[in-house]
Amino acid sequence: VVIILIVVFIVFASYFMYARQYLWAFLTLFLIFVLIAPETIKRVKLSVGKDGVEATYEKAQEEKIKKDIQENKEPITRERIKFFRDIENKIIKDAHRKLGGELKREIHYVYGDKPEKPEFMFTPDGTIKVDNKLIFIEIKHIIHPELARNIINNGIKQLQLILDRFKPMAGADLEAKLIIASSVDLDIRGINAPDNINIEFLVTKRK
């Protein structure tokens, strides 16, 4: 039965690609991924709304926070996770208050021709939709100033990759906002971001 469903989904995906219905082609390929690797996406929930299909990835925030802690070369502890989470939640709420629109968290984006092995997966810290504009919010918390340049440049590269890949199939104008949070002075000379990525620096309390 699974094989038959996969064949059917492949046929539909091919049709949607031919008809340039990229959103539905992506959904169909994602359903194949669900059939092939159910354990991998066991925490993914699909919902259909007026804006299309969305995938909500449970516990994605905590997994991203752990990666951010590792990027800062810090040990992963419950206290450190809570510290990062509290800062991130406050920043997201402040950004939402300034920008307005509709805020969503833990939306998981998958890109690639092979649903069982995506080219990359991306869960922004938040997305804010204002009219026909969709803004990816990515937060980088920097503890050690000597790591700032590498962390910021990696954040810019990741956001630019996301914008380049998803813009052709998006139903809205895409932008990105990289928010750098730190309690230490940072040397950011020579760091440049493209026009569609806005960088904002915030001063946080010392741990």
mmCIF file of C-alpha atoms in Angstrom:
data_model
loop_
_atom_site.group_PDB
_atom_site.id
_atom_site.type_symbol
_atom_site.label_atom_id
_atom_site.label_comp_id
_atom_site.label_asym_id
_atom_site.label_seq_id
_atom_site.Cartn_x
_atom_site.Cartn_y
_atom_site.Cartn_z
ATOM 1 C CA VAL A 1 0.000 0.000 0.000
ATOM 2 C CA VAL A 2 2.816 2.393 0.903
ATOM 3 C CA ILE A 3 4.533 1.793 -2.445
ATOM 4 C CA ILE A 4 1.307 2.493 -4.317
ATOM 5 C CA LEU A 5 0.787 5.728 -2.388
ATOM 6 C CA ILE A 6 4.373 6.816 -3.103
ATOM 7 C CA VAL A 7 3.855 6.218 -6.845
ATOM 8 C CA VAL A 8 0.591 8.205 -6.758
ATOM 9 C CA PHE A 9 2.239 11.081 -4.894
ATOM 10 C CA ILE A 10 5.140 11.134 -7.373
ATOM 11 C CA VAL A 11 2.667 11.413 -10.264
ATOM 12 C CA PHE A 12 0.843 14.280 -8.553
ATOM 13 C CA ALA A 13 4.101 16.014 -7.652
ATOM 14 C CA SER A 14 5.255 15.823 -11.271
ATOM 15 C CA TYR A 15 1.960 17.303 -12.437
ATOM 16 C CA PHE A 16 2.106 20.150 -9.931
ATOM 17 C CA MET A 17 5.704 20.953 -10.947
ATOM 18 C CA TYR A 18 4.666 20.979 -14.604
ATOM 19 C CA ALA A 19 1.752 23.276 -13.759
ATOM 20 C CA ARG A 20 4.103 25.465 -11.677
ATOM 21 C CA GLN A 21 2.065 24.832 -8.553
ATOM 22 C CA TYR A 22 5.189 24.699 -6.417
ATOM 23 C CA LEU A 23 3.462 24.843 -3.043
ATOM 24 C CA TRP A 24 1.375 21.754 -3.779
ATOM 25 C CA ALA A 25 4.354 20.013 -5.358
ATOM 26 C CA PHE A 26 6.307 20.641 -2.157
ATOM 27 C CA LEU A 27 3.426 19.319 -0.041
ATOM 28 C CA THR A 28 3.184 16.175 -2.153
ATOM 29 C CA LEU A 29 6.913 15.532 -1.879
ATOM 30 C CA PHE A 30 6.698 16.126 1.864
ATOM 31 C CA LEU A 31 3.967 13.479 2.129
ATOM 32 C CA ILE A 32 6.302 11.025 0.396
ATOM 33 C CA PHE A 33 8.915 11.929 2.998
ATOM 34 C CA VAL A 34 6.369 11.170 5.715
ATOM 35 C CA LEU A 35 5.754 7.715 4.251
ATOM 36 C CA ILE A 36 9.440 6.919 3.763
ATOM 37 C CA ALA A 37 10.835 8.254 7.044
ATOM 38 C CA PRO A 38 8.051 8.486 9.618
ATOM 39 C CA GLU A 39 10.453 8.427 12.591
ATOM 40 C CA THR A 40 12.376 11.394 11.274
ATOM 41 C CA ILE A 41 9.312 13.606 11.195
ATOM 42 C CA LYS A 42 7.415 12.129 14.116
ATOM 43 C CA ARG A 43 7.291 15.574 15.732
ATOM 44 C CA VAL A 44 5.989 17.373 12.626
ATOM 45 C CA LYS A 45 2.380 18.505 12.481
ATOM 46 C CA LEU A 46 0.764 19.621 9.212
ATOM 47 C CA SER A 47 -2.038 22.150 9.101
ATOM 48 C CA VAL A 48 -3.926 23.638 6.178
ATOM 49 C CA GLY A 49 -4.929 27.273 6.423
ATOM 50 C CA LYS A 50 -5.878 30.136 4.159
ATOM 51 C CA ASP A 51 -2.200 30.772 3.401
ATOM 52 C CA GLY A 52 -1.496 27.187 2.393
ATOM 53 C CA VAL A 53 0.171 24.271 4.126
ATOM 54 C CA GLU A 54 2.444 24.675 7.126
ATOM 55 C CA ALA A 55 4.577 22.231 9.054
ATOM 56 C CA THR A 56 5.000 22.851 12.767
ATOM 57 C CA TYR A 57 8.017 21.136 14.294
ATOM 58 C CA GLU A 58 7.670 20.449 17.994
ATOM 59 C CA LYS A 59 10.648 21.161 20.250
ATOM 60 C CA ALA A 60 12.475 22.826 17.366
ATOM 61 C CA GLN A 61 13.217 25.859 19.528
ATOM 62 C CA GLU A 62 15.083 23.821 22.125
ATOM 63 C CA GLU A 63 17.101 21.990 19.469
ATOM 64 C CA LYS A 64 18.105 25.292 17.879
ATOM 65 C CA ILE A 65 19.040 26.722 21.262
ATOM 66 C CA LYS A 66 21.353 23.758 21.863
ATOM 67 C CA LYS A 67 23.067 24.453 18.533
ATOM 68 C CA ASP A 68 23.433 28.130 19.453
ATOM 69 C CA ILE A 69 25.032 27.142 22.753
ATOM 70 C CA GLN A 70 27.445 24.826 20.937
ATOM 71 C CA GLU A 71 28.240 27.627 18.485
ATOM 72 C CA ASN A 72 29.277 29.698 21.489
ATOM 73 C CA LYS A 73 31.470 26.806 22.681
ATOM 74 C CA GLU A 74 29.538 26.584 25.936
ATOM 75 C CA PRO A 75 28.360 23.453 27.793
ATOM 76 C CA ILE A 76 24.719 22.506 27.274
ATOM 77 C CA THR A 77 22.954 22.672 30.642
ATOM 78 C CA ARG A 78 19.347 23.238 31.672
ATOM 79 C CA GLU A 79 20.301 26.593 33.123
ATOM 80 C CA ARG A 80 22.010 27.672 29.903
ATOM 81 C CA ILE A 81 19.079 26.506 27.755
ATOM 82 C CA LYS A 82 16.643 28.499 29.912
ATOM 83 C CA PHE A 83 18.912 31.554 29.738
ATOM 84 C CA PHE A 84 19.022 31.442 25.930
ATOM 85 C CA ARG A 85 15.284 30.678 25.636
ATOM 86 C CA ASP A 86 14.251 33.579 27.884
ATOM 87 C CA ILE A 87 16.351 36.034 25.867
ATOM 88 C CA GLU A 88 15.047 34.664 22.561
ATOM 89 C CA ASN A 89 11.397 34.828 23.633
ATOM 90 C CA LYS A 90 11.757 38.417 24.801
ATOM 91 C CA ILE A 91 13.477 39.465 21.562
ATOM 92 C CA ILE A 92 10.816 37.795 19.414
ATOM 93 C CA LYS A 93 8.012 39.501 21.363
ATOM 94 C CA ASP A 94 9.728 42.896 21.014
ATOM 95 C CA ALA A 95 10.245 42.379 17.261
ATOM 96 C CA HIS A 96 6.595 41.401 16.855
ATOM 97 C CA ARG A 97 5.479 44.492 18.755
ATOM 98 C CA LYS A 98 7.604 46.745 16.516
ATOM 99 C CA LEU A 99 6.735 45.112 13.189
ATOM 100 C CA GLY A 100 3.126 44.151 13.873
ATOM 101 C CA GLY A 101 1.575 41.508 11.612
ATOM 102 C CA GLU A 102 1.202 37.810 12.363
ATOM 103 C CA LEU A 103 3.871 35.974 14.351
ATOM 104 C CA LYS A 104 4.514 32.240 14.059
ATOM 105 C CA ARG A 105 7.071 30.087 15.836
ATOM 106 C CA GLU A 106 8.568 26.641 15.164
ATOM 107 C CA ILE A 107 7.658 26.533 11.470
ATOM 108 C CA HIS A 108 9.937 24.002 9.770
ATOM 109 C CA TYR A 109 11.116 24.552 6.190
ATOM 110 C CA VAL A 110 12.474 21.664 4.123
ATOM 111 C CA TYR A 111 14.176 22.101 0.760
ATOM 112 C CA GLY A 112 15.551 19.588 -1.719
ATOM 113 C CA ASP A 113 14.664 17.355 -4.651
ATOM 114 C CA LYS A 114 14.804 14.194 -2.521
ATOM 115 C CA PRO A 115 12.194 14.279 0.268
ATOM 116 C CA GLU A 116 13.839 11.383 2.086
ATOM 117 C CA LYS A 117 17.132 13.305 2.115
ATOM 118 C CA PRO A 118 16.491 17.075 1.963
ATOM 119 C CA GLU A 119 19.220 19.444 0.849
ATOM 120 C CA PHE A 120 18.699 21.357 4.061
ATOM 121 C CA MET A 121 16.110 21.993 6.767
ATOM 122 C CA PHE A 122 15.583 25.337 8.434
ATOM 123 C CA THR A 123 13.519 26.409 11.438
ATOM 124 C CA PRO A 124 13.667 30.200 11.888
ATOM 125 C CA ASP A 125 13.345 31.561 15.396
ATOM 126 C CA GLY A 126 10.177 33.208 14.157
ATOM 127 C CA THR A 127 8.350 34.419 11.072
ATOM 128 C CA ILE A 128 6.325 37.612 10.923
ATOM 129 C CA LYS A 129 3.899 38.240 8.089
ATOM 130 C CA VAL A 130 3.032 41.874 7.430
ATOM 131 C CA ASP A 131 0.586 42.307 4.533
ATOM 132 C CA ASN A 132 2.262 40.462 1.634
ATOM 133 C CA LYS A 133 5.715 40.442 3.213
ATOM 134 C CA LEU A 134 7.139 37.448 5.084
ATOM 135 C CA ILE A 135 10.066 38.182 7.390
ATOM 136 C CA PHE A 136 12.340 35.437 8.714
ATOM 137 C CA ILE A 137 13.620 36.253 12.204
ATOM 138 C CA GLU A 138 16.916 34.693 13.247
ATOM 139 C CA ILE A 139 18.535 35.408 16.620
ATOM 140 C CA LYS A 140 22.218 34.938 17.398
ATOM 141 C CA HIS A 141 23.256 35.260 21.028
ATOM 142 C CA ILE A 142 26.975 35.879 21.391
ATOM 143 C CA ILE A 143 28.772 35.233 24.662
ATOM 144 C CA HIS A 144 32.417 35.426 23.574
ATOM 145 C CA PRO A 145 33.434 38.413 21.395
ATOM 146 C CA GLU A 146 36.146 36.440 19.601
ATOM 147 C CA LEU A 147 33.432 34.192 18.135
ATOM 148 C CA ALA A 148 31.220 37.065 16.965
ATOM 149 C CA ARG A 149 32.502 37.408 13.403
ATOM 150 C CA ASN A 150 32.144 33.725 12.603
ATOM 151 C CA ILE A 151 28.681 33.434 14.211
ATOM 152 C CA ILE A 152 27.344 36.531 12.443
ATOM 153 C CA ASN A 153 28.758 35.558 9.041
ATOM 154 C CA ASN A 154 27.285 32.064 9.371
ATOM 155 C CA GLY A 155 23.915 33.591 10.226
ATOM 156 C CA ILE A 156 24.043 35.844 7.164
ATOM 157 C CA LYS A 157 25.004 32.965 4.862
ATOM 158 C CA GLN A 158 22.208 30.766 6.209
ATOM 159 C CA LEU A 159 19.554 33.453 5.782
ATOM 160 C CA GLN A 160 20.752 34.328 2.284
ATOM 161 C CA LEU A 161 20.578 30.662 1.292
ATOM 162 C CA ILE A 162 17.019 30.436 2.618
ATOM 163 C CA LEU A 163 15.945 33.577 0.766
ATOM 164 C CA ASP A 164 17.525 32.397 -2.481
ATOM 165 C CA ARG A 165 15.918 28.946 -2.318
ATOM 166 C CA PHE A 166 12.420 29.836 -1.162
ATOM 167 C CA LYS A 167 11.809 33.119 -2.959
ATOM 168 C CA PRO A 168 10.888 31.515 -6.323
ATOM 169 C CA MET A 169 8.118 29.440 -4.718
ATOM 170 C CA ALA A 170 6.952 31.895 -2.079
ATOM 171 C CA GLY A 171 3.629 33.623 -2.352
ATOM 172 C CA ALA A 172 4.968 36.687 -0.561
ATOM 173 C CA ASP A 173 7.940 39.039 -0.622
ATOM 174 C CA LEU A 174 10.691 37.546 1.529
ATOM 175 C CA GLU A 175 13.009 39.407 3.861
ATOM 176 C CA ALA A 176 15.173 38.407 6.789
ATOM 177 C CA LYS A 177 16.115 40.020 10.063
ATOM 178 C CA LEU A 178 19.239 38.887 11.903
ATOM 179 C CA ILE A 179 19.177 40.008 15.526
ATOM 180 C CA ILE A 180 22.507 39.879 17.357
ATOM 181 C CA ALA A 181 22.170 39.800 21.139
ATOM 182 C CA SER A 182 25.202 40.163 23.384
ATOM 183 C CA SER A 183 26.266 41.580 26.735
ATOM 184 C CA VAL A 184 29.835 42.211 25.530
ATOM 185 C CA ASP A 185 31.355 44.701 23.107
ATOM 186 C CA LEU A 186 31.627 43.284 19.586
ATOM 187 C CA ASP A 187 33.974 44.204 16.774
ATOM 188 C CA ILE A 188 31.787 44.029 13.667
ATOM 189 C CA ARG A 189 33.948 46.024 11.280
ATOM 190 C CA GLY A 190 33.986 44.539 7.803
ATOM 191 C CA ILE A 191 30.783 42.543 8.247
ATOM 192 C CA ASN A 192 28.368 43.306 5.417
ATOM 193 C CA ALA A 193 24.897 41.947 4.766
ATOM 194 C CA PRO A 194 22.861 42.051 1.542
ATOM 195 C CA ASP A 195 19.999 44.535 1.254
ATOM 196 C CA ASN A 196 17.331 41.913 1.972
ATOM 197 C CA ILE A 197 18.891 40.997 5.349
ATOM 198 C CA ASN A 198 18.562 43.567 8.111
ATOM 199 C CA ILE A 199 20.971 43.269 11.069
ATOM 200 C CA GLU A 200 20.007 44.602 14.476
ATOM 201 C CA PHE A 201 22.220 44.624 17.578
ATOM 202 C CA LEU A 202 20.789 44.363 21.072
ATOM 203 C CA VAL A 203 22.535 44.658 24.438
ATOM 204 C CA THR A 204 21.509 41.958 26.914
ATOM 205 C CA LYS A 205 22.133 41.475 30.617
ATOM 206 C CA ARG A 206 25.240 39.621 31.670
ATOM 207 C CA LYS A 207 24.757 36.036 32.807
#
